[in-house]
CSV table of C-alpha atoms in Angstrom, one decimal:
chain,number,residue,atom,x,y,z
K,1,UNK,CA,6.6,-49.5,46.2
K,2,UNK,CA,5.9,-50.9,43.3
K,3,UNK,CA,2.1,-50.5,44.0
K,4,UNK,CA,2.4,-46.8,44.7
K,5,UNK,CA,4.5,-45.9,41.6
K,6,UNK,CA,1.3,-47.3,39.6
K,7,UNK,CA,-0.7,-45.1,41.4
K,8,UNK,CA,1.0,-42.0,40.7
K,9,UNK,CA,1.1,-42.7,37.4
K,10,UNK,CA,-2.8,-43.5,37.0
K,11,UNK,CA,-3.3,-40.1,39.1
K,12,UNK,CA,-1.3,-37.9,36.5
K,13,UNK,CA,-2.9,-39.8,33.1
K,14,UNK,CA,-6.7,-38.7,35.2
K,15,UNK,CA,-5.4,-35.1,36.1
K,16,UNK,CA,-3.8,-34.8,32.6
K,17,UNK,CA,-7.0,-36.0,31.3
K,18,UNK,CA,-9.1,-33.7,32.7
K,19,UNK,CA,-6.5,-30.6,32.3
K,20,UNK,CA,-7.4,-31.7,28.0
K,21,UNK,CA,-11.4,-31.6,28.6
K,22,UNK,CA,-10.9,-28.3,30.5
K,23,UNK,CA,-8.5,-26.8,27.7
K,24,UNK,CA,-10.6,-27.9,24.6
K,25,UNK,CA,-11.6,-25.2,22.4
K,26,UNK,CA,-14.9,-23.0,22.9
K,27,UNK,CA,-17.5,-23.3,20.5
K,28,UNK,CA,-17.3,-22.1,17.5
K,29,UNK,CA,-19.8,-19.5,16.0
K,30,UNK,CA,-22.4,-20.4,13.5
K,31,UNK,CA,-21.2,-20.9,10.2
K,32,UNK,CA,-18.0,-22.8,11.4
K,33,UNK,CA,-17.9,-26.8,10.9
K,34,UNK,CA,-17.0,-27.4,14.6
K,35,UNK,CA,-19.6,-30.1,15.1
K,36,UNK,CA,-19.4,-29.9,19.1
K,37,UNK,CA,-22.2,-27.5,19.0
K,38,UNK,CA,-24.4,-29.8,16.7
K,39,UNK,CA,-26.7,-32.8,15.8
K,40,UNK,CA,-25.6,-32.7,12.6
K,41,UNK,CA,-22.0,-34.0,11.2
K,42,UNK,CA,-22.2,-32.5,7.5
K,43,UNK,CA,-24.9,-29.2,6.4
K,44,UNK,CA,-27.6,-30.4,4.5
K,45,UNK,CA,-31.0,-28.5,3.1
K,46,UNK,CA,-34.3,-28.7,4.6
K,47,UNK,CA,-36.5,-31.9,3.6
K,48,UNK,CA,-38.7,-30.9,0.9
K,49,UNK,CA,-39.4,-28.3,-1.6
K,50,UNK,CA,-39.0,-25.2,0.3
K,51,UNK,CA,-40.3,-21.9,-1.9
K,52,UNK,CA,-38.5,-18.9,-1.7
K,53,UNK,CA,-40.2,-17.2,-4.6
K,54,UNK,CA,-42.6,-15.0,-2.4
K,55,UNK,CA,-39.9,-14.8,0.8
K,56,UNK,CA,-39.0,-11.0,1.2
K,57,UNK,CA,-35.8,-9.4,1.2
K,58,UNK,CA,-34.7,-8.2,4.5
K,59,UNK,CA,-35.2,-4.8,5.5
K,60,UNK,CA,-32.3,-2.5,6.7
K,61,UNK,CA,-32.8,0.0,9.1
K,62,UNK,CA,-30.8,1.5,11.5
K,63,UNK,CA,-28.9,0.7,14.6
K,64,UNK,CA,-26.0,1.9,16.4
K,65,UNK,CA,-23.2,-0.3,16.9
K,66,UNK,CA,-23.3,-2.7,19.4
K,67,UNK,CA,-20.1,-4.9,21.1
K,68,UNK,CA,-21.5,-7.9,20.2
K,69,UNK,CA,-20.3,-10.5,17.5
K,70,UNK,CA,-17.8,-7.3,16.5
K,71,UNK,CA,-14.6,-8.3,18.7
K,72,UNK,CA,-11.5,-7.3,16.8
K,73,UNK,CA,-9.2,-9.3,16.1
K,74,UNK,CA,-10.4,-12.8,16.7
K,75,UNK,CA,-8.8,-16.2,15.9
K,76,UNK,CA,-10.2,-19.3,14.2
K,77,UNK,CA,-9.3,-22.3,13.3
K,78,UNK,CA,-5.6,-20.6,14.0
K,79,UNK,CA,-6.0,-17.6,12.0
K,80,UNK,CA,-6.9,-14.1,12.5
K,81,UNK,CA,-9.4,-11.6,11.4
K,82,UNK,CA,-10.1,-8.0,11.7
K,83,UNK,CA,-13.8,-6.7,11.5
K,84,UNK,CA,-14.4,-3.1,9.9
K,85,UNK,CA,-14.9,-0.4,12.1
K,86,UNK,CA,-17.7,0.8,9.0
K,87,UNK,CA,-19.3,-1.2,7.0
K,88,UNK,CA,-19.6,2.1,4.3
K,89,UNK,CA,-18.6,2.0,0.7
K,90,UNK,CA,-17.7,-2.2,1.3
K,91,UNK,CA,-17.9,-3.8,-2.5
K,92,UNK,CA,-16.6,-7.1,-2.7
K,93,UNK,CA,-16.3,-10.0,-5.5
K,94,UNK,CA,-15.9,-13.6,-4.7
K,95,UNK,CA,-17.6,-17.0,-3.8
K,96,UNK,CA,-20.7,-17.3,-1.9
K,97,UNK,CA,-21.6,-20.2,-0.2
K,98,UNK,CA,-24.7,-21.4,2.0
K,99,UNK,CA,-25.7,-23.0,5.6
K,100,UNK,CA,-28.4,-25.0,6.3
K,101,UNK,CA,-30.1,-27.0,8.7
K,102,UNK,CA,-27.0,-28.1,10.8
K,103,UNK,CA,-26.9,-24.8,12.0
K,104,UNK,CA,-30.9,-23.9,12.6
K,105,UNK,CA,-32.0,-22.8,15.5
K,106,UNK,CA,-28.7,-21.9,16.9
K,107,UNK,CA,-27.3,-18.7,18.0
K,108,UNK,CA,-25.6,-16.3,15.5
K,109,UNK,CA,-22.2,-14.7,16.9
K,110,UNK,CA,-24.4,-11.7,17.5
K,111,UNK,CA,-27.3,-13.6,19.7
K,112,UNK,CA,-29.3,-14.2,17.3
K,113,UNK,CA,-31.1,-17.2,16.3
K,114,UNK,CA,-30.0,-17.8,12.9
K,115,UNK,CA,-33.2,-18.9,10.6
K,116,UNK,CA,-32.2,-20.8,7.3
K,117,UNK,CA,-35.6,-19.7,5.9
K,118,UNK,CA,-34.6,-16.1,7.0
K,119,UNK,CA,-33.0,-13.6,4.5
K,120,UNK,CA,-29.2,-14.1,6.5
K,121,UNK,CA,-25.5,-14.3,5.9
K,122,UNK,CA,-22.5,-14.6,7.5
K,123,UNK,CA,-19.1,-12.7,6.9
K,124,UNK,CA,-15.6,-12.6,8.6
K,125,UNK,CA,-15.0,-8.8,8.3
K,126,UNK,CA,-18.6,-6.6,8.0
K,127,UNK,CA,-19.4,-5.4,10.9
K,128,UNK,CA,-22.8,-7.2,12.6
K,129,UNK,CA,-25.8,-6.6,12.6
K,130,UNK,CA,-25.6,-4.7,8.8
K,131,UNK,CA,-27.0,-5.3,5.7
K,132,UNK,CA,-26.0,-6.2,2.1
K,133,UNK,CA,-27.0,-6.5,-1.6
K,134,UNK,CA,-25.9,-9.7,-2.9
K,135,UNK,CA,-26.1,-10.2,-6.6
K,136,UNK,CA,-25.4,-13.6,-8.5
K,137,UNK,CA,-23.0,-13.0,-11.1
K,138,UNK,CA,-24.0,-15.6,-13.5
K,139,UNK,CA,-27.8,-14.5,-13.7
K,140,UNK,CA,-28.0,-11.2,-11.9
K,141,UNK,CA,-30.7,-11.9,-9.6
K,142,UNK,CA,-30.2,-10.2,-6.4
K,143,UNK,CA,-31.0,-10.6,-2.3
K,144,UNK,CA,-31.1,-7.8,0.9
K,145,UNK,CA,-29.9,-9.7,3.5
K,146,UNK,CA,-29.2,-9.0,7.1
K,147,UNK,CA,-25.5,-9.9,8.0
K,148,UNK,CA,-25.6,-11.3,11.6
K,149,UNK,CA,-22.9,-13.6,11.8
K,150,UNK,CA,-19.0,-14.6,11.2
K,151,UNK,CA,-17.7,-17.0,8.6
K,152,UNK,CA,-16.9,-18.3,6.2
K,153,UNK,CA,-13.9,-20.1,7.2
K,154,UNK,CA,-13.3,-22.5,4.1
K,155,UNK,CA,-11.0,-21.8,1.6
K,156,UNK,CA,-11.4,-18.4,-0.4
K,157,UNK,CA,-15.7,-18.0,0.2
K,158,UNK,CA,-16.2,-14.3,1.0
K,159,UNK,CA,-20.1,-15.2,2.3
K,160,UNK,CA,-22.0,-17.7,3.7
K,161,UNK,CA,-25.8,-17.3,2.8
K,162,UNK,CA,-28.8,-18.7,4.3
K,163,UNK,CA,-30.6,-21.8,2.7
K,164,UNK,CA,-33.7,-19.4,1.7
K,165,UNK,CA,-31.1,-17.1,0.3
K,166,UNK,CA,-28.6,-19.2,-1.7
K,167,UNK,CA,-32.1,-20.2,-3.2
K,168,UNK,CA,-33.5,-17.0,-4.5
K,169,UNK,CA,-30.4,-16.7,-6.3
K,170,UNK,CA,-30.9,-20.0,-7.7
K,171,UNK,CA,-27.0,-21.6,-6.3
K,172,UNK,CA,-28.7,-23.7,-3.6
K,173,UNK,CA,-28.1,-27.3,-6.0
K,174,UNK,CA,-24.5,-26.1,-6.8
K,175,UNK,CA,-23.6,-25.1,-3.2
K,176,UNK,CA,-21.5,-22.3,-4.8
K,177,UNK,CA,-21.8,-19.0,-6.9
K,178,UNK,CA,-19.8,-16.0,-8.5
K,179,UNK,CA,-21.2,-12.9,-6.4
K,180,UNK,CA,-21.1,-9.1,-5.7
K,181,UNK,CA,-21.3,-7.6,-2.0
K,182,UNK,CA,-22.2,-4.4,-1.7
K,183,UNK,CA,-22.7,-3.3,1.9
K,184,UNK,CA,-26.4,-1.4,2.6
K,185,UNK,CA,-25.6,1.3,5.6
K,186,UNK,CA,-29.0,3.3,6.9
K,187,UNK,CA,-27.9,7.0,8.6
K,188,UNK,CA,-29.7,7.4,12.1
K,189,UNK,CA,-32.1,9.8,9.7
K,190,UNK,CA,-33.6,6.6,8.0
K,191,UNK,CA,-31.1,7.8,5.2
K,192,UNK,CA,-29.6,5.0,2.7
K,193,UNK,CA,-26.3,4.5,1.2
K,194,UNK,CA,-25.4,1.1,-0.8
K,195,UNK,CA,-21.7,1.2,-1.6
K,196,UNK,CA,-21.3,4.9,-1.0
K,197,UNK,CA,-24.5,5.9,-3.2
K,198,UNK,CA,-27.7,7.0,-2.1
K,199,UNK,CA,-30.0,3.8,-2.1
K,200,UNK,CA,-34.4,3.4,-2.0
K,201,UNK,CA,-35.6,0.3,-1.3
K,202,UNK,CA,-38.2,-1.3,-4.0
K,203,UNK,CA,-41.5,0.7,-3.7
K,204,UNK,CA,-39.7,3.9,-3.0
K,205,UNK,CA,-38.8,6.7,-4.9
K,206,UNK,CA,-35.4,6.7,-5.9
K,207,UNK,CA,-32.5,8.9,-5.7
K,208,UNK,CA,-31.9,11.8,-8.1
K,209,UNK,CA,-28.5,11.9,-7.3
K,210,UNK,CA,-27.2,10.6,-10.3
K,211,UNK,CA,-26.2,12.8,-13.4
K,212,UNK,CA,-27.0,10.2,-16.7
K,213,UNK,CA,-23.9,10.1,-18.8
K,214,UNK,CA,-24.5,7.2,-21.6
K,215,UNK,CA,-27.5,5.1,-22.9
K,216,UNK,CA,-25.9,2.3,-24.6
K,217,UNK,CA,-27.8,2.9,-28.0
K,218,UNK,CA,-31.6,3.4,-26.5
K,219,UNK,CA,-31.3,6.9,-26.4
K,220,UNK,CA,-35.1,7.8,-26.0
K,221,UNK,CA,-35.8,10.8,-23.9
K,222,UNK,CA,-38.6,10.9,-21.6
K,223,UNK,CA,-41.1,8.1,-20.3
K,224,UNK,CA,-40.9,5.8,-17.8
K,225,UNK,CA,-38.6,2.6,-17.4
K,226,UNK,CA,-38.2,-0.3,-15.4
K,227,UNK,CA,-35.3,-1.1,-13.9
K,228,UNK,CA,-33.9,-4.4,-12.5
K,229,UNK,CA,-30.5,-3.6,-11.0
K,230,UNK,CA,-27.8,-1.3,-10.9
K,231,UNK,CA,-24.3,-2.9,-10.6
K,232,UNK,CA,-20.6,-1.2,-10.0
K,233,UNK,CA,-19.1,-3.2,-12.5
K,234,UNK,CA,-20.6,-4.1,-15.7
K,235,UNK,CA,-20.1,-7.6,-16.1
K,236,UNK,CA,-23.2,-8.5,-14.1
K,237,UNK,CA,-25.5,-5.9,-15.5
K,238,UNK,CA,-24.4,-7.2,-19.4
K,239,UNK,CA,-25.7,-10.5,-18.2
K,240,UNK,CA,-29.4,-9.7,-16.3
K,241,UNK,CA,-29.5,-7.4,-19.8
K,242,UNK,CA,-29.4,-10.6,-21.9
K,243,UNK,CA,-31.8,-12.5,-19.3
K,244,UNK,CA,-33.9,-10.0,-19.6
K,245,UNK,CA,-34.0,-9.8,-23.4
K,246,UNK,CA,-34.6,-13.6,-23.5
K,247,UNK,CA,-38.1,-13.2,-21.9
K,248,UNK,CA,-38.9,-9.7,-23.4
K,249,UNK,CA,-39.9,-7.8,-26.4
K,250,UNK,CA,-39.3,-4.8,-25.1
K,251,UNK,CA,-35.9,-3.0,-25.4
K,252,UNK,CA,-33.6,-3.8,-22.5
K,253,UNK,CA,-31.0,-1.0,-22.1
K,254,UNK,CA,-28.2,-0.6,-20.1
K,255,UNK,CA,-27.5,3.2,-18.9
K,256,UNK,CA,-24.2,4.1,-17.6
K,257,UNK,CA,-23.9,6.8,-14.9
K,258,UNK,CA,-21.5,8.4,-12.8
K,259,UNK,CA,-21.8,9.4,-9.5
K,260,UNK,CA,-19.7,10.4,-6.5
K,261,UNK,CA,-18.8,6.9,-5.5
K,262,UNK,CA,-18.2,6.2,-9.3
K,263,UNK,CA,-19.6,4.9,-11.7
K,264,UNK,CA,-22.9,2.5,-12.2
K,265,UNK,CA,-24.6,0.3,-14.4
K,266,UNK,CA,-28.4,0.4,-14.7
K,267,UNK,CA,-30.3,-2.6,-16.5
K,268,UNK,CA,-33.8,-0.1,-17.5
K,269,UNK,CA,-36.3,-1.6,-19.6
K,270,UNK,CA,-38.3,0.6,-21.5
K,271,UNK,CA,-39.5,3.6,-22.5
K,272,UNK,CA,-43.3,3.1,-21.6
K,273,UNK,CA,-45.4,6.3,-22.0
K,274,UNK,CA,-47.9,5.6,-19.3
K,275,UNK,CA,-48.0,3.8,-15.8
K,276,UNK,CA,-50.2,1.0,-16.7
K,277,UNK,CA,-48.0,-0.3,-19.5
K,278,UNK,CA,-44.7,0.2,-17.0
K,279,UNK,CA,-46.6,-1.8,-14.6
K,280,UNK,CA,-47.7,-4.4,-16.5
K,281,UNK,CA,-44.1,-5.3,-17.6
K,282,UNK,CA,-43.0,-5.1,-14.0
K,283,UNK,CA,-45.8,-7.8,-13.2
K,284,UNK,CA,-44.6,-10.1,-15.9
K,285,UNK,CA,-41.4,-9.5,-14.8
K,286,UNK,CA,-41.7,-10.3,-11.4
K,287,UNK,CA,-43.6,-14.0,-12.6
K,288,UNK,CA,-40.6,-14.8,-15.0
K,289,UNK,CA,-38.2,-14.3,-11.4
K,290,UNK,CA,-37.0,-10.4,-11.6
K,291,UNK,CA,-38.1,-9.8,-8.2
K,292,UNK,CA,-35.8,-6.2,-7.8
K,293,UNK,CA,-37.5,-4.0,-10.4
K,294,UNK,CA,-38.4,-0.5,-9.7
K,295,UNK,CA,-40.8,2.1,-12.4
K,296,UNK,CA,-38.7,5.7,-12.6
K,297,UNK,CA,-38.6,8.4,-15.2
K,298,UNK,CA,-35.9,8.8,-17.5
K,299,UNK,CA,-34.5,11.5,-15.5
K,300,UNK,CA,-34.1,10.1,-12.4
């Protein structure tokens, strides 16, 4: 008797033990720290003295929306979230954080391989695949990126950047940074919109579809300028202003202007009255790291 009590008991610790394998959690998507999935215990950076200096931003175009990665709500780590059903006129301040090479190689919660040398982030509400502009508060550079994945789930982090990423806009030592998200949506007509306003990539003309309404005290009319970024609030744009000030002798402006989605805050250096000269401070620009810059007119 005695003999077959012990045996019931060892059959319910095994089928109890198996019912826990069989009820442990799935995997979690990229950007989590469950380490079931990985080789790696703690994120680290590539080995070496990877440069992202000549790495290109990542191109939005368009693509209608797709089931995957976008189930709404899901649960992590006990909590819910909500993704967007669009991804238009998103603008969002927080702290941006970055994932390495514990999670290279894997697959995004989209399906797609996420690439830490790859213009990528991760975020727990935009909807995926989409694109953003992230901008470094504390020195205004900026990144495209293609959003492709969920997280962060630490704390108050609004994004989780790619390695190559987090290094163009010089956080990757510090792990952390002050950024603005503002979501990049492309119409099925190759149309662009960045927060609500109409958006050219570098290269491209841009929009006329601002109407100028302050100049900051560079009131010059006419010529051409060169302009670094254009920010919603103008914190960020105060600060590339005075970067860009530090390596120039050129006047560095910052022009104000309202638009439909409200209003904007263009860093413009300049007036040049040729081409050539416009160009040739974009170049020196783009050596001392303002990799964003566009040549316009005054009125555009």
């Amino acid at each position: 008797m005695t003999l077959n009590c012990s045996g019931s008991w060892l059959l319910v610790l095994a089928t109890l033990a198996l019912a826990g394998c069989a009820s442990a959690p799935a995997p979690a998507p990229a950007g989590t720290d469950h380490s079931s999935r990985y080789t790696i215990t703690q994120d680290r950076a590539p080995k070496g003295n990877f440069d992202a200096s000549g790495l290109s931003d990542a191109v939005p175009v368009y693509q209608a929306p797709v089931r995957a990665g976008n189930k709404s709500p899901y649960t992590v780590w006990g909590k819910q979230y909500s993704v967007m059903n669009s991804n238009e006129g998103y603008v969002a301040r927080g702290t941006a954080s970055w994932y390495g090479e514990k999670f290279h190689g894997h697959k995004t919660s989209n399906g797609e391989t996420f690439d830490m040398y790859q213009m990528s982030a991760a975020h727990k509400s935009l909807r995926i695949p989409g694109y953003a502009r992230v901008t470094n508060i504390d020195n205004g550079r900026s990144v495209i990126v293609r959003v492709n994945d969920r997280g962060p789930f630490h704390g108050d982090r609004l994004i989780d950047l790619s390695y190559a990423a987090a290094k163009k806009l010089g956080y990757q030592s510090r792990g952390t940074a002050k950024v603005e998200v503002e979501s990049i949506t492309v119409k099925p007509d190759g149309s662009m919109f960045i927060a609500g306003q109409p958006f050219a990539l570098d290269g491209q003309p841009p929009s006329k579809a601002d109407t100028a309404v302050e100049n900051d005290g560079q009131n010059a009319a006419g010529g051409l300028f060169v302009q670094l970024g254009s920010f919603s609030s103008r914190d960020p744009a105060t600060k590339l202003q005075d970067r860009a000030k530090g390596v120039l002798s050129s006047p560095v402006r910052v022009r104000a202007v309202d638009t439909a989605s409200g209003r904007f805050h263009r860093v413009q250096v300049g007036p040049f009255q040729d081409e050539g000269s416009a160009r040739k401070t974009q170049n020196l620009l783009e050596a001392k790291g303002f990799s964003q810059s566009i040549v316009l007119t005054d009125s555009d």
